[in-house]
Coordinates of C-alpha atoms in Angstrom, one line a residue:
Chain A
X296 CA -13.3 223.8 -207.6
X297 CA -16.3 224.9 -209.5
X298 CA -18.4 222.5 -211.6
X299 CA -18.4 224.7 -214.7
X300 CA -15.5 226.7 -216.1
X301 CA -15.2 229.8 -214.0
X302 CA -14.8 232.5 -216.5
X303 CA -15.3 235.9 -214.9
X304 CA -14.7 235.8 -211.2
X305 CA -12.1 238.3 -210.1
X306 CA -11.4 238.0 -206.4
X307 CA -9.7 241.0 -204.8
X308 CA -6.8 238.9 -203.5
X309 CA -6.2 237.3 -206.8
X310 CA -6.1 240.6 -208.6
X311 CA -3.8 242.1 -206.0
X312 CA -1.5 239.1 -206.2
X313 CA -1.3 239.2 -210.0
X314 CA -0.7 243.0 -209.9
X315 CA 2.2 242.4 -207.5
X316 CA 3.7 239.8 -209.8
X317 CA 3.2 242.1 -212.7
X318 CA 4.8 245.0 -210.9
X319 CA 8.0 243.2 -209.9
X320 CA 8.3 241.6 -213.4
X321 CA 7.8 244.9 -215.3
X322 CA 9.9 246.8 -212.8
X323 CA 12.9 244.5 -213.5
X324 CA 12.4 244.6 -217.3
X325 CA 12.3 248.4 -217.4
X326 CA 14.7 248.8 -214.5
X327 CA 17.4 246.8 -216.3
X328 CA 17.1 248.9 -219.4
X329 CA 17.2 252.2 -217.5
X330 CA 20.1 251.1 -215.4
X331 CA 22.0 250.1 -218.5
X332 CA 21.2 253.5 -220.0
X333 CA 23.2 255.0 -217.2
X334 CA 26.3 252.9 -217.8
X335 CA 29.1 254.3 -220.0
X336 CA 28.6 253.9 -223.8
X337 CA 32.3 253.0 -224.3
X338 CA 35.0 251.0 -222.6
X339 CA 34.7 248.1 -220.2
X340 CA 31.0 248.5 -219.3
X341 CA 29.9 248.7 -223.0
X342 CA 32.0 245.6 -223.7
X343 CA 30.4 243.7 -220.8
X344 CA 26.9 244.8 -221.9
X345 CA 27.6 243.5 -225.4
X346 CA 28.6 240.1 -224.1
X347 CA 25.5 240.0 -221.9
X348 CA 22.8 238.7 -224.3
X349 CA 24.9 235.8 -225.4
X350 CA 25.8 234.9 -221.8
X351 CA 22.1 235.1 -220.8
X352 CA 21.0 233.0 -223.7
X353 CA 23.6 230.3 -223.2
X354 CA 22.6 230.1 -219.5
X355 CA 19.0 229.7 -220.4
X356 CA 19.4 226.7 -222.8
X357 CA 22.4 224.8 -221.5
X358 CA 20.8 223.8 -218.2
X359 CA 17.5 223.0 -220.0
X360 CA 19.3 220.8 -222.5
X361 CA 21.0 219.0 -219.5
X362 CA 17.6 218.5 -217.9
X363 CA 16.4 216.8 -221.0
X364 CA 19.1 214.2 -220.6
X365 CA 21.4 212.6 -223.2
X366 CA 18.9 213.2 -226.0
X367 CA 18.5 216.8 -224.9
X368 CA 22.3 217.4 -225.2
X369 CA 22.4 215.7 -228.6
X370 CA 19.4 217.7 -229.8
X371 CA 20.9 221.0 -228.7
X372 CA 24.2 220.1 -230.4
X373 CA 22.4 219.2 -233.6
X374 CA 20.5 222.5 -233.4
X375 CA 23.6 224.6 -233.0
X376 CA 25.4 222.8 -235.8
X377 CA 22.5 223.1 -238.2
X378 CA 22.1 226.8 -237.4
X379 CA 25.8 227.4 -237.9
X380 CA 25.7 225.6 -241.3
X381 CA 22.3 226.6 -242.7
X382 CA 21.6 229.9 -240.9
X383 CA 17.9 229.0 -240.8
X384 CA 16.1 229.2 -237.5
X385 CA 13.2 227.0 -238.6
X386 CA 15.5 224.3 -240.0
X387 CA 17.7 224.3 -236.9
X388 CA 14.7 224.0 -234.5
X389 CA 13.2 221.2 -236.7
X390 CA 16.4 219.2 -236.7
X391 CA 16.8 219.4 -232.9
X392 CA 13.1 218.7 -232.1
X393 CA 12.8 215.8 -234.6
X394 CA 16.0 214.2 -233.1
X395 CA 14.6 214.6 -229.6
X396 CA 11.2 213.3 -230.6
X397 CA 12.7 210.2 -232.3
X398 CA 15.1 209.6 -229.4
X399 CA 12.3 209.7 -226.9
X400 CA 9.9 207.6 -229.0
X401 CA 12.2 204.8 -230.2
X402 CA 15.0 204.7 -227.7
X403 CA 13.3 206.2 -224.6
X404 CA 16.2 208.3 -223.6
Chain B
X882 CA 12.7 250.7 -245.0
X883 CA 14.9 249.2 -247.6
X884 CA 17.3 252.1 -247.4
X885 CA 17.1 253.8 -244.1
X886 CA 18.4 257.3 -244.2
X887 CA 20.0 259.1 -241.3
X888 CA 16.6 259.5 -239.6
X889 CA 15.7 256.6 -237.3
X890 CA 13.0 254.1 -238.2
X891 CA 9.8 255.0 -236.3
X892 CA 9.4 253.9 -232.8
X893 CA 6.6 251.4 -233.4
X894 CA 6.4 251.3 -237.2
X895 CA 3.5 249.0 -238.2
X896 CA 5.6 247.2 -240.8
X897 CA 8.3 246.5 -238.3
X898 CA 5.8 245.2 -235.8
X899 CA 4.5 242.8 -238.4
X900 CA 8.0 241.6 -239.2
X901 CA 8.6 241.1 -235.5
X902 CA 5.5 239.0 -235.2
X903 CA 6.4 236.9 -238.2
X904 CA 9.9 236.3 -236.8
X905 CA 8.3 234.6 -233.8
X906 CA 6.2 232.2 -235.9
X907 CA 8.4 229.1 -235.3
X908 CA 7.4 229.4 -231.7
X909 CA 3.7 229.1 -232.3
X910 CA 3.1 225.4 -231.7
X911 CA 5.1 225.1 -228.5
X912 CA 3.8 228.4 -227.1
X913 CA 0.2 227.5 -227.6
X914 CA 0.6 224.0 -226.1
X915 CA 2.4 225.3 -223.0
X916 CA -0.3 228.0 -222.8
X917 CA -2.9 225.2 -222.8
X918 CA -1.0 223.2 -220.1
X919 CA -1.0 226.3 -218.0
X920 CA -4.7 226.7 -218.6
X921 CA -5.4 223.2 -217.4
X922 CA -3.3 223.7 -214.3
X923 CA -5.1 227.0 -213.6
X924 CA -8.5 225.4 -213.8
X925 CA -7.4 222.8 -211.3
X926 CA -5.9 225.4 -208.9
X927 CA -9.1 227.4 -208.8
X928 CA -8.1 230.5 -210.8
X929 CA -10.9 231.8 -213.0
X930 CA -10.2 232.1 -216.7
X931 CA -10.4 235.9 -216.4
X932 CA -7.8 235.9 -213.7
X933 CA -5.5 233.6 -215.7
X934 CA -5.8 235.9 -218.8
X935 CA -5.2 238.9 -216.6
X936 CA -2.1 237.3 -215.3
X937 CA -0.9 236.2 -218.8
X938 CA -1.2 239.7 -220.1
X939 CA 0.1 241.7 -217.2
X940 CA 2.9 239.4 -216.0
X941 CA 3.7 237.8 -219.4
X942 CA 6.4 235.4 -218.2
X943 CA 5.9 231.7 -218.7
X944 CA 8.0 230.0 -216.2
X945 CA 7.1 232.4 -213.4
X946 CA 3.4 231.8 -214.2
X947 CA 3.8 228.1 -214.0
X948 CA 5.3 228.2 -210.6
X949 CA 2.8 230.8 -209.4
X950 CA -0.3 228.9 -210.6
X951 CA 1.2 225.8 -209.0
X952 CA 1.5 227.6 -205.7
X953 CA -2.1 229.0 -206.0
X954 CA -4.5 227.9 -203.3
X955 CA -8.0 228.8 -201.9
X956 CA -6.2 231.2 -199.6
X957 CA -3.7 232.7 -202.0
X958 CA -0.1 232.7 -200.6
X959 CA 0.4 236.1 -202.2
X960 CA 3.8 236.9 -200.6
X961 CA 5.3 233.5 -201.6
X962 CA 4.0 233.9 -205.1
X963 CA 5.3 237.4 -205.6
X964 CA 8.7 236.5 -204.2
X965 CA 8.9 233.4 -206.4
X966 CA 8.0 235.5 -209.4
X967 CA 10.7 238.1 -208.5
X968 CA 13.4 235.4 -208.2
X969 CA 12.4 233.5 -211.4
X970 CA 12.2 236.8 -213.4
X971 CA 15.4 238.3 -212.1
X972 CA 17.0 237.5 -215.4
X973 CA 14.8 240.2 -216.9
X974 CA 17.1 242.8 -215.3
X975 CA 19.9 241.4 -217.5
X976 CA 17.6 241.0 -220.5
X977 CA 16.4 244.6 -220.1
X978 CA 20.0 245.8 -219.8
X979 CA 21.0 244.0 -222.9
X980 CA 18.3 245.8 -224.9
X981 CA 20.0 249.1 -224.5
X982 CA 21.1 249.2 -228.2
X983 CA 17.5 248.5 -229.3
X984 CA 16.2 251.5 -227.4
X985 CA 19.1 253.8 -227.7
X986 CA 18.2 257.4 -228.5
X987 CA 14.5 256.6 -228.0
X988 CA 12.3 258.7 -225.7
X989 CA 11.4 257.4 -222.3
X990 CA 7.8 256.7 -223.2
X991 CA 9.0 254.3 -225.9
X992 CA 11.0 252.4 -223.3
X993 CA 8.0 252.4 -220.9
X994 CA 5.7 251.0 -223.6
X995 CA 8.2 248.7 -225.3
X996 CA 9.5 246.9 -222.2
X997 CA 6.3 245.2 -221.1
X998 CA 5.9 242.6 -223.8
X999 CA 9.5 241.3 -223.5
X1000 CA 9.6 237.5 -223.1
X1001 CA 12.8 235.4 -223.5
X1002 CA 11.7 234.4 -227.0
X1003 CA 11.0 237.7 -228.7
X1004 CA 14.0 239.2 -226.9
X1005 CA 16.3 236.5 -228.4
X1006 CA 14.8 236.8 -231.8
X1007 CA 15.2 240.6 -231.8
X1008 CA 18.8 240.6 -230.5
X1009 CA 19.9 238.4 -233.4
X1010 CA 18.3 240.5 -236.2
X1011 CA 20.9 241.9 -238.5
X1012 CA 18.8 245.0 -239.5
X1013 CA 15.8 245.4 -237.4
X1014 CA 17.0 245.9 -233.8
X1015 CA 14.1 248.3 -233.2
X1016 CA 11.5 248.6 -230.5
X1017 CA 8.7 247.9 -232.9
X1018 CA 10.2 244.6 -233.9
X1019 CA 10.5 243.6 -230.3
X1020 CA 6.9 244.6 -229.6
X1021 CA 5.6 242.8 -232.6
X1022 CA 7.1 239.5 -231.4
X1023 CA 5.7 240.2 -227.9
X1024 CA 2.2 240.9 -229.1
X1025 CA 2.3 237.8 -231.2
X1026 CA 3.5 235.6 -228.4
X1027 CA 1.0 237.2 -226.0
X1028 CA -1.9 236.5 -228.2
X1029 CA -0.8 232.9 -228.8
X1030 CA -0.1 232.4 -225.1
X1031 CA -3.5 233.7 -224.1
X1032 CA -5.2 231.6 -226.8
X1033 CA -3.5 228.5 -225.5
X1034 CA -4.6 229.4 -221.9
X1035 CA -8.2 229.7 -223.1
X1036 CA -8.1 226.4 -225.0
X1037 CA -6.5 224.5 -222.1
X1038 CA -8.9 226.0 -219.5
X1039 CA -12.0 225.2 -221.5
X1040 CA -10.8 221.7 -222.8
X1041 CA -9.5 220.6 -219.4
X1042 CA -7.6 217.5 -220.3
X1043 CA -7.3 216.2 -223.8
X1044 CA -4.5 218.4 -224.9
X1045 CA -1.3 216.7 -226.2
X1046 CA 1.5 216.1 -223.8
X1047 CA 4.3 218.5 -225.0
X1048 CA 7.0 215.9 -224.3
X1049 CA 5.6 213.5 -226.9
X1050 CA 6.2 215.8 -229.8
X1051 CA 9.3 217.3 -228.2
X1052 CA 7.5 220.6 -228.0
X1053 CA 9.1 221.2 -224.6
X1054 CA 12.4 221.1 -226.5
X1055 CA 11.4 223.9 -228.9
X1056 CA 12.4 226.5 -226.4
X1057 CA 15.8 224.9 -225.8
X1058 CA 16.2 224.6 -229.6
X1059 CA 15.3 228.2 -230.4
X1060 CA 17.7 229.6 -227.8
X1061 CA 20.5 227.3 -228.8
X1062 CA 20.0 228.2 -232.5
X1063 CA 19.8 232.0 -231.8
X1064 CA 23.1 231.8 -229.9
X1065 CA 24.9 231.4 -233.2
X1066 CA 23.5 234.7 -234.4
X1067 CA 24.8 236.5 -231.4
X1068 CA 28.4 235.6 -232.1
X1069 CA 30.3 238.8 -232.8
X1070 CA 33.8 237.4 -232.8
X1071 CA 36.6 235.9 -230.7
X1072 CA 35.9 238.3 -227.9
X1073 CA 32.7 236.3 -227.2
X1074 CA 34.5 233.0 -226.7
X1075 CA 35.7 233.2 -223.1
X1076 CA 32.6 234.9 -221.7
X1077 CA 30.4 232.3 -223.5
X1078 CA 32.5 229.4 -222.2
X1079 CA 32.3 230.9 -218.7
X1080 CA 28.5 231.3 -219.0
X1081 CA 28.1 227.7 -220.1
X1082 CA 30.3 226.4 -217.2
X1083 CA 28.6 228.7 -214.7
X1084 CA 25.1 227.7 -215.8
X1085 CA 26.1 224.0 -215.7
X1086 CA 27.5 224.3 -212.2
X1087 CA 24.4 226.3 -211.2
X1088 CA 22.2 223.7 -212.7
X1089 CA 23.6 221.0 -210.4
X1090 CA 24.0 223.1 -207.3
X1091 CA 21.3 225.7 -207.2
X1092 CA 17.5 225.4 -207.2
X1093 CA 15.2 226.6 -210.0
X1094 CA 16.3 229.2 -212.4
X1095 CA 19.3 230.4 -210.4
X1096 CA 21.5 228.7 -213.0
X1097 CA 20.6 231.4 -215.5
X1098 CA 21.9 234.1 -213.1
X1099 CA 25.0 231.9 -212.3
X1100 CA 25.9 231.5 -215.9
X1101 CA 25.2 235.1 -216.9
X1102 CA 27.2 236.3 -213.9
X1103 CA 30.1 234.1 -214.9
X1104 CA 29.9 235.5 -218.4
X1105 CA 29.7 239.1 -217.3
X1106 CA 32.7 238.8 -214.9
X1107 CA 34.7 237.1 -217.5
X1108 CA 33.8 239.7 -220.1
X1109 CA 34.8 242.5 -217.6
X1110 CA 38.1 240.8 -216.9
X1111 CA 39.0 240.1 -220.5
X1112 CA 38.3 243.6 -221.7
X1113 CA 41.2 245.6 -223.1
X1114 CA 41.1 249.2 -224.3
X1115 CA 41.9 248.1 -227.8
X1116 CA 38.6 246.2 -227.9
X1117 CA 36.8 249.5 -228.1
X1118 CA 36.8 249.2 -231.9
X1119 CA 34.2 246.5 -231.4
X1120 CA 32.0 248.7 -229.3
X1121 CA 32.2 251.4 -232.0
X1122 CA 30.7 248.9 -234.4
X1123 CA 27.9 248.3 -231.9
X1124 CA 27.2 252.1 -231.8
X1125 CA 25.9 251.8 -235.3
X1126 CA 23.7 249.0 -234.3
X1127 CA 21.9 251.5 -232.4
X1128 CA 20.3 253.1 -235.4
X1129 CA 18.6 249.8 -236.2
X1130 CA 21.0 249.0 -239.0
X1131 CA 23.9 246.7 -239.1
X1132 CA 23.7 245.7 -235.5
X1133 CA 24.3 242.2 -234.7
X1134 CA 26.4 239.7 -236.6
X1135 CA 27.7 242.3 -239.1
X1136 CA 31.0 241.1 -240.5
X1137 CA 33.9 243.0 -239.2
X1138 CA 34.7 246.2 -241.1
X1139 CA 31.6 246.2 -243.2
X1140 CA 29.6 248.4 -240.9
X1141 CA 31.7 251.5 -240.9
X1142 CA 31.5 252.2 -244.6
X1143 CA 29.9 255.5 -245.3
X1144 CA 28.4 255.8 -241.9
X1145 CA 31.1 257.7 -240.1
X1146 CA 29.0 260.9 -240.2
X1147 CA 26.2 259.5 -238.2
X1148 CA 28.3 259.1 -235.1
X1149 CA 28.3 262.8 -234.5
X1150 CA 24.5 263.0 -234.8
X1151 CA 24.2 260.1 -232.3
X1152 CA 26.4 261.4 -229.6
X1153 CA 24.1 264.1 -228.2
X1154 CA 21.2 261.6 -227.8
X1155 CA 23.5 259.2 -225.9
X1156 CA 23.7 261.7 -223.0
X1157 CA 20.0 261.5 -222.2

């Protein structure tokens, strides 16, 4: 490790590794879209594709709420309820985060 | 903008880009802090700041970058890092697929340019927009998050320690909260119920039985299979509604039956493009 912040060194291996990471990531982003373009626009596949964003989103946050423990589950529930009632993203996030912050600070859960 | 005619909104309209950026504003504090945490980690692992920024702007995927930087050593385990990145980012295949309505009818170059700056956050925000499902909106959010993310990286790298612990202010929970809240906006009706329940159960089972981010794929897979199994031909009405979404108008969350009014003529103009 260098003494001073190392700002501008670009080692060949680092650049190649990063380009490899970028290539697989971008390839999957664009590839997913182009594959979906080839699926039928109606019927079963279209129906499945429409359900996909919700399914992905739920699968992203449900496990992370579980990882945050009891307070995480409570915070996620409070966020969902606030959003359903107020339809305001900022308010919903604030309610969940404040609840989690308070829970961690005062109760330690 | 206020009254879109039959012609599509531009591919990357400046006003739409700006709206997309503003829509991601609630994510600023947590994105900058996590960017800073990554900056600190990178300085400890021996990446230069330039290399880190290069990674943040070319890979642009938070969780994969954390794992990769954590694996980074003097002799870089390139294959391990690239494979880990591929596994963690596999959800982008699904995310890319779900963006089909946002890019429908757009030329290939728009897809090529628009798909790079796609993170979970601006994707989720875009998918829940009632009127702006448009590549410019998606890109605006991506550019905003990219700038904030890189700014956080720089701050963390240069400051070293001294940055607040995200857990203290529940900033780590911001990502959970934004995704949980946006789920509400994706609700399109009863047809979503079973796939969503399946996704939740699948991801919970995956969380306890699988390593890392495989739970996302387990949940999404369960949701997709359930959606495929519960489909009936009479549900096609619903997909017709989604066809109009395509034009960047009443896409997501439009109340049933409100979308079709007066738009019936557009279907004919859309169909030839769909074949591309």
